[in-house]
Amino acid sequence: MAPPPQLRLTAPMQVAAGDSGSGSGSASSFAPPALDYTQDLPDEILALVFASLSPTDRNACSLACSRWMEVDATTRHRLSLDARAALGNAAPALLARFTAVTKLALRCARGSGADSLSDYGAAAVADALPSERLARLKLRGLRQLSDAGLASLAAAAPAIRKLSVASCTFGPKAFVAVLQSCPLLEDLSVKRLRGLPDTAGATTSIAEDIKFPPALSLRSVCLKDLYSALCFVPLVASSPNLRSLKILRCSGAWDLPLEVITAHAPGLVELHLEKLQVGDRGLAALSACPKLEVLFLVKTPECTDSGIISVAEKCHKLRKLHVDGWRTNRIGDFGLMAVARGCPDLQELVLIGVNPTVLSLRMLGEHCRSLERLALCGCETVGDAEIICLAERWAALKKLCIKGCPVSDRGMEALNAGCPSLVKVKLKRCRGVSYECIENLKVTRGESFSISLDIVLEHDAGSASENGVQENGQAQIAELTDQMAGMDLPANAAGAQSSTHTINRMRSVMSAIRRRFGNPPPP
């Protein structure tokens, strides 16, 4: 076999003004070709260099020479392919080239769903898969793939440990074949499936005629943006060793499903519930999970203090609690005081749209001696008295975030002598706090202390609620930022004339920012 060609790096040609580049004098304008010192590097060292590159840079380097292409192909562990219909024909050659792949992603662009990989193409890909090595498989936007196509891919990858699917059209029955073919599956993520039956809100879907085999190795399940996620309740309930469950923005009533799930998976350690129709009955079901350590309740308006109390009375190992009360005022001091009594190992507490007072904050500081991180966002009852309570009672507090709360300099000054472990404070939309107070805190607490203040002025809030104003303001800021990021400024005077429209756009965006949020605060 002939040795691989050397990579030649040459200096750019230098031609004097008025010189055509020909003749004897032109030879001196060329620098001698540089040597390719990478030829002296072992393949193992070159592979380590490739591993530190971004995917784009690595792809470019693989085309530099035949040796680099070979080293890249034999050491690349992640591979992402454009999963359109033509991939079925190209897959054997591609997967034969990349022999070390353990993580494979098949993606189809949003506008190319009609031309995505079909069942026939999936069978061709399955025949070429490195079945003994493939550990992770990600499918995105494969709208022409049916239950049979997913079954063929799963059968060709028995060693898979993580499966993630999104924006596909197969239904829940396809996952029966997945569990049968992949006994080592540990992590399953299902998002935005289009092939689900229309059983949203029907609790009878729990007993649907889909028999999932036991998933003894399954540890983590994520269900997101599914209009009929109740079809997956039998799958979750068939996972007795489940540790993490995330149900995000899924339709249907979830009180009874949570009872079924916790009865079959009592070892749950982490639970995320976001924008669900779940109430105190569903939270009471968590009493069957004494090992629960992480609980997120985000925009679940039917949950009240009673549900939080039932969790605190049984889940004594709780370490992280995030509650977004959506300003319903149904979770407050009574629930938080129960958490203080029942969860002494609590380390992180995030309250959004919840209204605690000195009563609950004092108990949390006295009973939860390891509470290091606290976030209070949009809490109307958190004022100076509550911040003073934190300074006096929360000795272990290290990080504090306060957003949209009626605190002032008086409360913040109490942090000068309190919270000895505090190292970072973030303030946003706290209009009663001045920059002078912030500077005094920095000087008093020393260089190891970090504090930031971000005041957003909202002149035209009108009659809208504070929560609505905040959400709309954040959306508008994001939109305006995206507009500015997409602007291209001229690099030289030649492009200035073509940039007139861009400059006008920037001026209009800045004017909109000033009208909406006022001028920025002085430095």
PDB file of C-alpha atoms in Angstrom, residues 221-471:
ATOM      1  CA  VAL A 221     -38.135   8.525  31.009  1.00  0.00           C
ATOM      2  CA  CYS A 222     -38.998  11.938  29.540  1.00  0.00           C
ATOM      3  CA  LEU A 223     -42.403  12.646  27.951  1.00  0.00           C
ATOM      4  CA  LYS A 224     -42.696  16.099  26.424  1.00  0.00           C
ATOM      5  CA  ASP A 225     -45.282  17.933  24.293  1.00  0.00           C
ATOM      6  CA  LEU A 226     -47.489  14.876  23.771  1.00  0.00           C
ATOM      7  CA  TYR A 227     -51.214  15.390  23.315  1.00  0.00           C
ATOM      8  CA  SER A 228     -51.899  11.789  24.378  1.00  0.00           C
ATOM      9  CA  ALA A 229     -49.037  10.909  26.694  1.00  0.00           C
ATOM     10  CA  LEU A 230     -51.360   8.740  28.806  1.00  0.00           C
ATOM     11  CA  CYS A 231     -50.679   5.980  26.273  1.00  0.00           C
ATOM     12  CA  PHE A 232     -47.201   5.700  27.784  1.00  0.00           C
ATOM     13  CA  VAL A 233     -48.353   5.212  31.357  1.00  0.00           C
ATOM     14  CA  PRO A 234     -48.240   1.383  31.011  1.00  0.00           C
ATOM     15  CA  LEU A 235     -44.685   1.670  29.681  1.00  0.00           C
ATOM     16  CA  VAL A 236     -43.587   3.794  32.639  1.00  0.00           C
ATOM     17  CA  ALA A 237     -45.393   1.514  35.056  1.00  0.00           C
ATOM     18  CA  SER A 238     -43.533  -1.484  33.608  1.00  0.00           C
ATOM     19  CA  SER A 239     -40.217   0.030  34.786  1.00  0.00           C
ATOM     20  CA  PRO A 240     -39.800  -0.998  38.418  1.00  0.00           C
ATOM     21  CA  ASN A 241     -36.263   0.425  38.605  1.00  0.00           C
ATOM     22  CA  LEU A 242     -37.178   3.858  37.262  1.00  0.00           C
ATOM     23  CA  ARG A 243     -35.240   6.704  38.916  1.00  0.00           C
ATOM     24  CA  SER A 244     -36.089   9.827  36.889  1.00  0.00           C
ATOM     25  CA  LEU A 245     -39.427  10.813  35.338  1.00  0.00           C
ATOM     26  CA  LYS A 246     -40.187  14.031  33.442  1.00  0.00           C
ATOM     27  CA  ILE A 247     -43.692  14.780  32.184  1.00  0.00           C
ATOM     28  CA  LEU A 248     -43.672  18.180  30.490  1.00  0.00           C
ATOM     29  CA  ARG A 249     -46.569  19.932  28.778  1.00  0.00           C
ATOM     30  CA  CYS A 250     -48.604  16.788  28.175  1.00  0.00           C
ATOM     31  CA  SER A 251     -52.401  16.783  28.003  1.00  0.00           C
ATOM     32  CA  GLY A 252     -54.706  14.625  30.080  1.00  0.00           C
ATOM     33  CA  ALA A 253     -55.563  14.189  33.757  1.00  0.00           C
ATOM     34  CA  TRP A 254     -52.528  12.880  35.658  1.00  0.00           C
ATOM     35  CA  ASP A 255     -53.685  12.206  39.227  1.00  0.00           C
ATOM     36  CA  LEU A 256     -54.645   8.581  38.616  1.00  0.00           C
ATOM     37  CA  PRO A 257     -51.669   7.873  36.299  1.00  0.00           C
ATOM     38  CA  LEU A 258     -49.266   9.109  38.967  1.00  0.00           C
ATOM     39  CA  GLU A 259     -50.842   6.721  41.448  1.00  0.00           C
ATOM     40  CA  VAL A 260     -50.309   3.853  39.017  1.00  0.00           C
ATOM     41  CA  ILE A 261     -46.719   4.877  38.245  1.00  0.00           C
ATOM     42  CA  THR A 262     -45.583   5.370  41.843  1.00  0.00           C
ATOM     43  CA  ALA A 263     -47.166   2.076  42.891  1.00  0.00           C
ATOM     44  CA  HIS A 264     -45.012   0.229  40.328  1.00  0.00           C
ATOM     45  CA  ALA A 265     -41.890   2.442  40.550  1.00  0.00           C
ATOM     46  CA  PRO A 266     -41.460   3.342  44.231  1.00  0.00           C
ATOM     47  CA  GLY A 267     -37.753   4.020  43.758  1.00  0.00           C
ATOM     48  CA  LEU A 268     -38.250   7.346  41.973  1.00  0.00           C
ATOM     49  CA  VAL A 269     -35.523   9.848  42.862  1.00  0.00           C
ATOM     50  CA  GLU A 270     -36.340  12.718  40.480  1.00  0.00           C
ATOM     51  CA  LEU A 271     -39.734  13.944  39.241  1.00  0.00           C
ATOM     52  CA  HIS A 272     -40.474  16.908  36.947  1.00  0.00           C
ATOM     53  CA  LEU A 273     -44.073  17.965  36.316  1.00  0.00           C
ATOM     54  CA  GLU A 274     -44.667  20.977  34.068  1.00  0.00           C
ATOM     55  CA  LYS A 275     -47.939  22.429  32.795  1.00  0.00           C
ATOM     56  CA  LEU A 276     -49.972  19.371  33.732  1.00  0.00           C
ATOM     57  CA  GLN A 277     -53.477  18.787  34.936  1.00  0.00           C
ATOM     58  CA  VAL A 278     -52.396  17.370  38.282  1.00  0.00           C
ATOM     59  CA  GLY A 279     -53.607  18.172  41.783  1.00  0.00           C
ATOM     60  CA  ASP A 280     -53.118  17.221  45.405  1.00  0.00           C
ATOM     61  CA  ARG A 281     -54.197  13.636  44.750  1.00  0.00           C
ATOM     62  CA  GLY A 282     -51.310  13.204  42.338  1.00  0.00           C
ATOM     63  CA  LEU A 283     -48.863  14.736  44.821  1.00  0.00           C
ATOM     64  CA  ALA A 284     -50.187  12.490  47.576  1.00  0.00           C
ATOM     65  CA  ALA A 285     -49.266   9.524  45.377  1.00  0.00           C
ATOM     66  CA  LEU A 286     -45.617  10.547  45.765  1.00  0.00           C
ATOM     67  CA  SER A 287     -45.772   9.360  49.369  1.00  0.00           C
ATOM     68  CA  ALA A 288     -45.067   5.921  47.889  1.00  0.00           C
ATOM     69  CA  CYS A 289     -41.600   7.203  46.847  1.00  0.00           C
ATOM     70  CA  PRO A 290     -39.610   7.663  50.070  1.00  0.00           C
ATOM     71  CA  LYS A 291     -36.338   8.034  48.086  1.00  0.00           C
ATOM     72  CA  LEU A 292     -37.512  11.132  46.190  1.00  0.00           C
ATOM     73  CA  GLU A 293     -34.762  13.780  46.174  1.00  0.00           C
ATOM     74  CA  VAL A 294     -35.689  16.202  43.370  1.00  0.00           C
ATOM     75  CA  LEU A 295     -39.188  17.607  42.738  1.00  0.00           C
ATOM     76  CA  PHE A 296     -40.114  20.224  40.122  1.00  0.00           C
ATOM     77  CA  LEU A 297     -43.683  21.576  40.070  1.00  0.00           C
ATOM     78  CA  VAL A 298     -43.918  24.095  37.237  1.00  0.00           C
ATOM     79  CA  LYS A 299     -47.237  25.744  36.421  1.00  0.00           C
ATOM     80  CA  THR A 300     -49.469  23.105  38.005  1.00  0.00           C
ATOM     81  CA  PRO A 301     -52.252  25.413  39.253  1.00  0.00           C
ATOM     82  CA  GLU A 302     -54.331  22.667  40.882  1.00  0.00           C
ATOM     83  CA  CYS A 303     -51.598  21.835  43.421  1.00  0.00           C
ATOM     84  CA  THR A 304     -52.054  23.413  46.865  1.00  0.00           C
ATOM     85  CA  ASP A 305     -50.456  23.405  50.296  1.00  0.00           C
ATOM     86  CA  SER A 306     -52.165  20.087  51.037  1.00  0.00           C
ATOM     87  CA  GLY A 307     -50.277  18.341  48.257  1.00  0.00           C
ATOM     88  CA  ILE A 308     -46.944  19.824  49.351  1.00  0.00           C
ATOM     89  CA  ILE A 309     -47.638  18.733  52.938  1.00  0.00           C
ATOM     90  CA  SER A 310     -48.318  15.147  51.849  1.00  0.00           C
ATOM     91  CA  VAL A 311     -44.990  15.084  49.983  1.00  0.00           C
ATOM     92  CA  ALA A 312     -43.041  16.573  52.908  1.00  0.00           C
ATOM     93  CA  GLU A 313     -44.493  14.074  55.376  1.00  0.00           C
ATOM     94  CA  LYS A 314     -43.158  11.050  53.455  1.00  0.00           C
ATOM     95  CA  CYS A 315     -40.276  12.209  51.233  1.00  0.00           C
ATOM     96  CA  HIS A 316     -37.745  13.079  53.919  1.00  0.00           C
ATOM     97  CA  LYS A 317     -34.750  12.841  51.548  1.00  0.00           C
ATOM     98  CA  LEU A 318     -35.848  15.763  49.383  1.00  0.00           C
ATOM     99  CA  ARG A 319     -32.816  17.861  48.326  1.00  0.00           C
ATOM    100  CA  LYS A 320     -34.197  20.103  45.559  1.00  0.00           C
ATOM    101  CA  LEU A 321     -37.645  21.676  45.390  1.00  0.00           C
ATOM    102  CA  HIS A 322     -38.740  23.975  42.556  1.00  0.00           C
ATOM    103  CA  VAL A 323     -42.257  25.403  42.684  1.00  0.00           C
ATOM    104  CA  ASP A 324     -43.716  27.725  40.048  1.00  0.00           C
ATOM    105  CA  GLY A 325     -47.069  28.631  41.556  1.00  0.00           C
ATOM    106  CA  TRP A 326     -48.162  30.632  38.510  1.00  0.00           C
ATOM    107  CA  ARG A 327     -49.390  33.305  40.960  1.00  0.00           C
ATOM    108  CA  THR A 328     -52.402  31.223  41.973  1.00  0.00           C
ATOM    109  CA  ASN A 329     -51.665  31.754  45.694  1.00  0.00           C
ATOM    110  CA  ARG A 330     -52.467  28.101  46.448  1.00  0.00           C
ATOM    111  CA  ILE A 331     -49.010  27.216  47.792  1.00  0.00           C
ATOM    112  CA  GLY A 332     -47.581  29.324  50.603  1.00  0.00           C
ATOM    113  CA  ASP A 333     -46.432  29.302  54.207  1.00  0.00           C
ATOM    114  CA  PHE A 334     -48.257  26.147  55.311  1.00  0.00           C
ATOM    115  CA  GLY A 335     -46.715  23.994  52.609  1.00  0.00           C
ATOM    116  CA  LEU A 336     -43.249  25.466  53.085  1.00  0.00           C
ATOM    117  CA  MET A 337     -43.374  25.006  56.863  1.00  0.00           C
ATOM    118  CA  ALA A 338     -44.222  21.328  56.296  1.00  0.00           C
ATOM    119  CA  VAL A 339     -41.172  21.100  54.014  1.00  0.00           C
ATOM    120  CA  ALA A 340     -39.045  22.654  56.769  1.00  0.00           C
ATOM    121  CA  ARG A 341     -40.254  20.063  59.286  1.00  0.00           C
ATOM    122  CA  GLY A 342     -40.095  17.016  57.024  1.00  0.00           C
ATOM    123  CA  CYS A 343     -37.131  17.638  54.697  1.00  0.00           C
ATOM    124  CA  PRO A 344     -34.043  18.518  56.769  1.00  0.00           C
ATOM    125  CA  ASP A 345     -31.670  17.663  53.901  1.00  0.00           C
ATOM    126  CA  LEU A 346     -33.073  20.329  51.563  1.00  0.00           C
ATOM    127  CA  GLN A 347     -30.246  22.090  49.704  1.00  0.00           C
ATOM    128  CA  GLU A 348     -31.978  24.052  46.947  1.00  0.00           C
ATOM    129  CA  LEU A 349     -35.299  25.895  46.963  1.00  0.00           C
ATOM    130  CA  VAL A 350     -36.745  27.834  44.008  1.00  0.00           C
ATOM    131  CA  LEU A 351     -40.034  29.685  44.465  1.00  0.00           C
ATOM    132  CA  ILE A 352     -41.650  31.419  41.475  1.00  0.00           C
ATOM    133  CA  GLY A 353     -44.982  33.153  41.923  1.00  0.00           C
ATOM    134  CA  VAL A 354     -45.195  31.790  45.485  1.00  0.00           C
ATOM    135  CA  ASN A 355     -45.684  34.103  48.466  1.00  0.00           C
ATOM    136  CA  PRO A 356     -43.670  33.026  51.528  1.00  0.00           C
ATOM    137  CA  THR A 357     -43.375  35.177  54.624  1.00  0.00           C
ATOM    138  CA  VAL A 358     -41.100  35.387  57.649  1.00  0.00           C
ATOM    139  CA  LEU A 359     -43.004  32.476  59.245  1.00  0.00           C
ATOM    140  CA  SER A 360     -41.957  29.877  56.685  1.00  0.00           C
ATOM    141  CA  LEU A 361     -38.540  31.367  55.899  1.00  0.00           C
ATOM    142  CA  ARG A 362     -37.588  31.306  59.578  1.00  0.00           C
ATOM    143  CA  MET A 363     -38.535  27.636  59.907  1.00  0.00           C
ATOM    144  CA  LEU A 364     -36.660  26.729  56.735  1.00  0.00           C
ATOM    145  CA  GLY A 365     -33.522  28.413  58.030  1.00  0.00           C
ATOM    146  CA  GLU A 366     -33.765  26.708  61.419  1.00  0.00           C
ATOM    147  CA  HIS A 367     -34.591  23.175  60.250  1.00  0.00           C
ATOM    148  CA  CYS A 368     -32.846  22.900  56.853  1.00  0.00           C
ATOM    149  CA  ARG A 369     -29.255  23.457  57.915  1.00  0.00           C
ATOM    150  CA  SER A 370     -27.873  22.474  54.472  1.00  0.00           C
ATOM    151  CA  LEU A 371     -29.986  24.901  52.419  1.00  0.00           C
ATOM    152  CA  GLU A 372     -27.391  26.589  50.201  1.00  0.00           C
ATOM    153  CA  ARG A 373     -29.312  27.907  47.186  1.00  0.00           C
ATOM    154  CA  LEU A 374     -32.463  30.031  47.213  1.00  0.00           C
ATOM    155  CA  ALA A 375     -34.340  31.752  44.386  1.00  0.00           C
ATOM    156  CA  LEU A 376     -37.326  34.038  44.969  1.00  0.00           C
ATOM    157  CA  CYS A 377     -38.994  35.226  41.771  1.00  0.00           C
ATOM    158  CA  GLY A 378     -42.168  37.288  41.599  1.00  0.00           C
ATOM    159  CA  CYS A 379     -42.905  36.780  45.295  1.00  0.00           C
ATOM    160  CA  GLU A 380     -45.124  39.676  46.335  1.00  0.00           C
ATOM    161  CA  THR A 381     -44.704  39.045  50.065  1.00  0.00           C
ATOM    162  CA  VAL A 382     -40.899  38.987  50.060  1.00  0.00           C
ATOM    163  CA  GLY A 383     -39.775  42.362  51.347  1.00  0.00           C
ATOM    164  CA  ASP A 384     -37.182  43.739  53.712  1.00  0.00           C
ATOM    165  CA  ALA A 385     -38.425  41.732  56.698  1.00  0.00           C
ATOM    166  CA  GLU A 386     -37.976  38.483  54.771  1.00  0.00           C
ATOM    167  CA  ILE A 387     -34.453  39.393  53.626  1.00  0.00           C
ATOM    168  CA  ILE A 388     -33.516  40.311  57.198  1.00  0.00           C
ATOM    169  CA  CYS A 389     -34.843  36.921  58.269  1.00  0.00           C
ATOM    170  CA  LEU A 390     -32.598  35.241  55.693  1.00  0.00           C
ATOM    171  CA  ALA A 391     -29.590  37.182  57.008  1.00  0.00           C
ATOM    172  CA  GLU A 392     -30.316  36.100  60.581  1.00  0.00           C
ATOM    173  CA  ARG A 393     -31.391  32.472  60.106  1.00  0.00           C
ATOM    174  CA  TRP A 394     -29.848  31.074  56.911  1.00  0.00           C
ATOM    175  CA  ALA A 395     -26.267  30.451  57.925  1.00  0.00           C
ATOM    176  CA  ALA A 396     -25.558  27.917  55.136  1.00  0.00           C
ATOM    177  CA  LEU A 397     -26.902  30.064  52.268  1.00  0.00           C
ATOM    178  CA  LYS A 398     -24.328  30.449  49.467  1.00  0.00           C
ATOM    179  CA  LYS A 399     -26.311  31.659  46.455  1.00  0.00           C
ATOM    180  CA  LEU A 400     -29.331  33.961  46.480  1.00  0.00           C
ATOM    181  CA  CYS A 401     -31.426  35.099  43.515  1.00  0.00           C
ATOM    182  CA  ILE A 402     -34.217  37.670  43.883  1.00  0.00           C
ATOM    183  CA  LYS A 403     -36.342  38.786  40.922  1.00  0.00           C
ATOM    184  CA  GLY A 404     -39.332  41.060  40.921  1.00  0.00           C
ATOM    185  CA  CYS A 405     -39.710  41.270  44.720  1.00  0.00           C
ATOM    186  CA  PRO A 406     -40.451  44.470  46.733  1.00  0.00           C
ATOM    187  CA  VAL A 407     -37.120  44.613  48.570  1.00  0.00           C
ATOM    188  CA  SER A 408     -35.130  47.774  49.248  1.00  0.00           C
ATOM    189  CA  ASP A 409     -31.741  48.902  50.511  1.00  0.00           C
ATOM    190  CA  ARG A 410     -32.825  48.319  54.110  1.00  0.00           C
ATOM    191  CA  GLY A 411     -33.274  44.614  53.580  1.00  0.00           C
ATOM    192  CA  MET A 412     -30.173  44.157  51.445  1.00  0.00           C
ATOM    193  CA  GLU A 413     -27.977  45.961  53.967  1.00  0.00           C
ATOM    194  CA  ALA A 414     -28.793  43.214  56.463  1.00  0.00           C
ATOM    195  CA  LEU A 415     -26.666  40.872  54.330  1.00  0.00           C
ATOM    196  CA  ASN A 416     -23.589  42.827  55.423  1.00  0.00           C
ATOM    197  CA  ALA A 417     -23.574  41.039  58.770  1.00  0.00           C
ATOM    198  CA  GLY A 418     -25.617  37.914  57.957  1.00  0.00           C
ATOM    199  CA  CYS A 419     -25.337  34.765  55.834  1.00  0.00           C
ATOM    200  CA  PRO A 420     -21.606  34.162  56.455  1.00  0.00           C
ATOM    201  CA  SER A 421     -21.393  31.575  53.635  1.00  0.00           C
ATOM    202  CA  LEU A 422     -22.984  33.814  50.995  1.00  0.00           C
ATOM    203  CA  VAL A 423     -20.797  34.185  47.889  1.00  0.00           C
ATOM    204  CA  LYS A 424     -23.215  35.201  45.097  1.00  0.00           C
ATOM    205  CA  VAL A 425     -26.337  37.376  44.896  1.00  0.00           C
ATOM    206  CA  LYS A 426     -28.329  38.213  41.778  1.00  0.00           C
ATOM    207  CA  LEU A 427     -30.990  40.918  41.789  1.00  0.00           C
ATOM    208  CA  LYS A 428     -33.344  41.672  38.921  1.00  0.00           C
ATOM    209  CA  ARG A 429     -36.349  43.973  38.688  1.00  0.00           C
ATOM    210  CA  CYS A 430     -35.925  45.030  42.320  1.00  0.00           C
ATOM    211  CA  ARG A 431     -36.541  48.754  41.938  1.00  0.00           C
ATOM    212  CA  GLY A 432     -36.114  49.549  45.619  1.00  0.00           C
ATOM    213  CA  VAL A 433     -32.440  48.539  45.596  1.00  0.00           C
ATOM    214  CA  SER A 434     -29.906  51.178  44.608  1.00  0.00           C
ATOM    215  CA  TYR A 435     -26.525  50.799  42.994  1.00  0.00           C
ATOM    216  CA  GLU A 436     -24.936  52.490  46.027  1.00  0.00           C
ATOM    217  CA  CYS A 437     -26.221  49.692  48.242  1.00  0.00           C
ATOM    218  CA  ILE A 438     -24.746  47.110  45.882  1.00  0.00           C
ATOM    219  CA  GLU A 439     -21.352  48.801  45.948  1.00  0.00           C
ATOM    220  CA  ASN A 440     -21.397  48.934  49.751  1.00  0.00           C
ATOM    221  CA  LEU A 441     -22.121  45.193  49.892  1.00  0.00           C
ATOM    222  CA  LYS A 442     -19.199  44.485  47.589  1.00  0.00           C
ATOM    223  CA  VAL A 443     -16.830  46.497  49.766  1.00  0.00           C
ATOM    224  CA  THR A 444     -18.083  45.042  53.044  1.00  0.00           C
ATOM    225  CA  ARG A 445     -18.068  41.374  52.045  1.00  0.00           C
ATOM    226  CA  GLY A 446     -14.770  41.406  50.156  1.00  0.00           C
ATOM    227  CA  GLU A 447     -13.499  40.225  46.798  1.00  0.00           C
ATOM    228  CA  SER A 448     -14.855  36.690  47.115  1.00  0.00           C
ATOM    229  CA  PHE A 449     -18.418  38.062  47.092  1.00  0.00           C
ATOM    230  CA  SER A 450     -20.254  38.576  43.792  1.00  0.00           C
ATOM    231  CA  ILE A 451     -23.442  40.606  43.384  1.00  0.00           C
ATOM    232  CA  SER A 452     -25.273  41.939  40.327  1.00  0.00           C
ATOM    233  CA  LEU A 453     -28.248  44.266  39.925  1.00  0.00           C
ATOM    234  CA  ASP A 454     -30.365  44.429  36.777  1.00  0.00           C
ATOM    235  CA  ILE A 455     -33.177  46.985  36.873  1.00  0.00           C
ATOM    236  CA  VAL A 456     -35.690  46.784  34.022  1.00  0.00           C
ATOM    237  CA  LEU A 457     -37.853  49.886  33.755  1.00  0.00           C
ATOM    238  CA  GLU A 458     -41.331  49.232  32.449  1.00  0.00           C
ATOM    239  CA  HIS A 459     -42.966  52.581  31.632  1.00  0.00           C
ATOM    240  CA  ASP A 460     -45.962  51.407  29.646  1.00  0.00           C
ATOM    241  CA  ALA A 461     -47.083  48.459  31.720  1.00  0.00           C
ATOM    242  CA  GLY A 462     -50.665  49.713  31.548  1.00  0.00           C
ATOM    243  CA  SER A 463     -53.254  47.604  33.297  1.00  0.00           C
ATOM    244  CA  ALA A 464     -51.454  44.301  32.617  1.00  0.00           C
ATOM    245  CA  SER A 465     -50.443  42.166  35.579  1.00  0.00           C
ATOM    246  CA  GLU A 466     -46.834  42.153  36.674  1.00  0.00           C
ATOM    247  CA  ASN A 467     -46.413  38.526  35.692  1.00  0.00           C
ATOM    248  CA  GLY A 468     -47.784  39.132  32.214  1.00  0.00           C
ATOM    249  CA  VAL A 469     -45.590  42.198  31.793  1.00  0.00           C
ATOM    250  CA  GLN A 470     -42.506  40.232  32.763  1.00  0.00           C
ATOM    251  CA  GLU A 471     -43.250  37.380  30.373  1.00  0.00           C
TER     252      GLU A 471
END
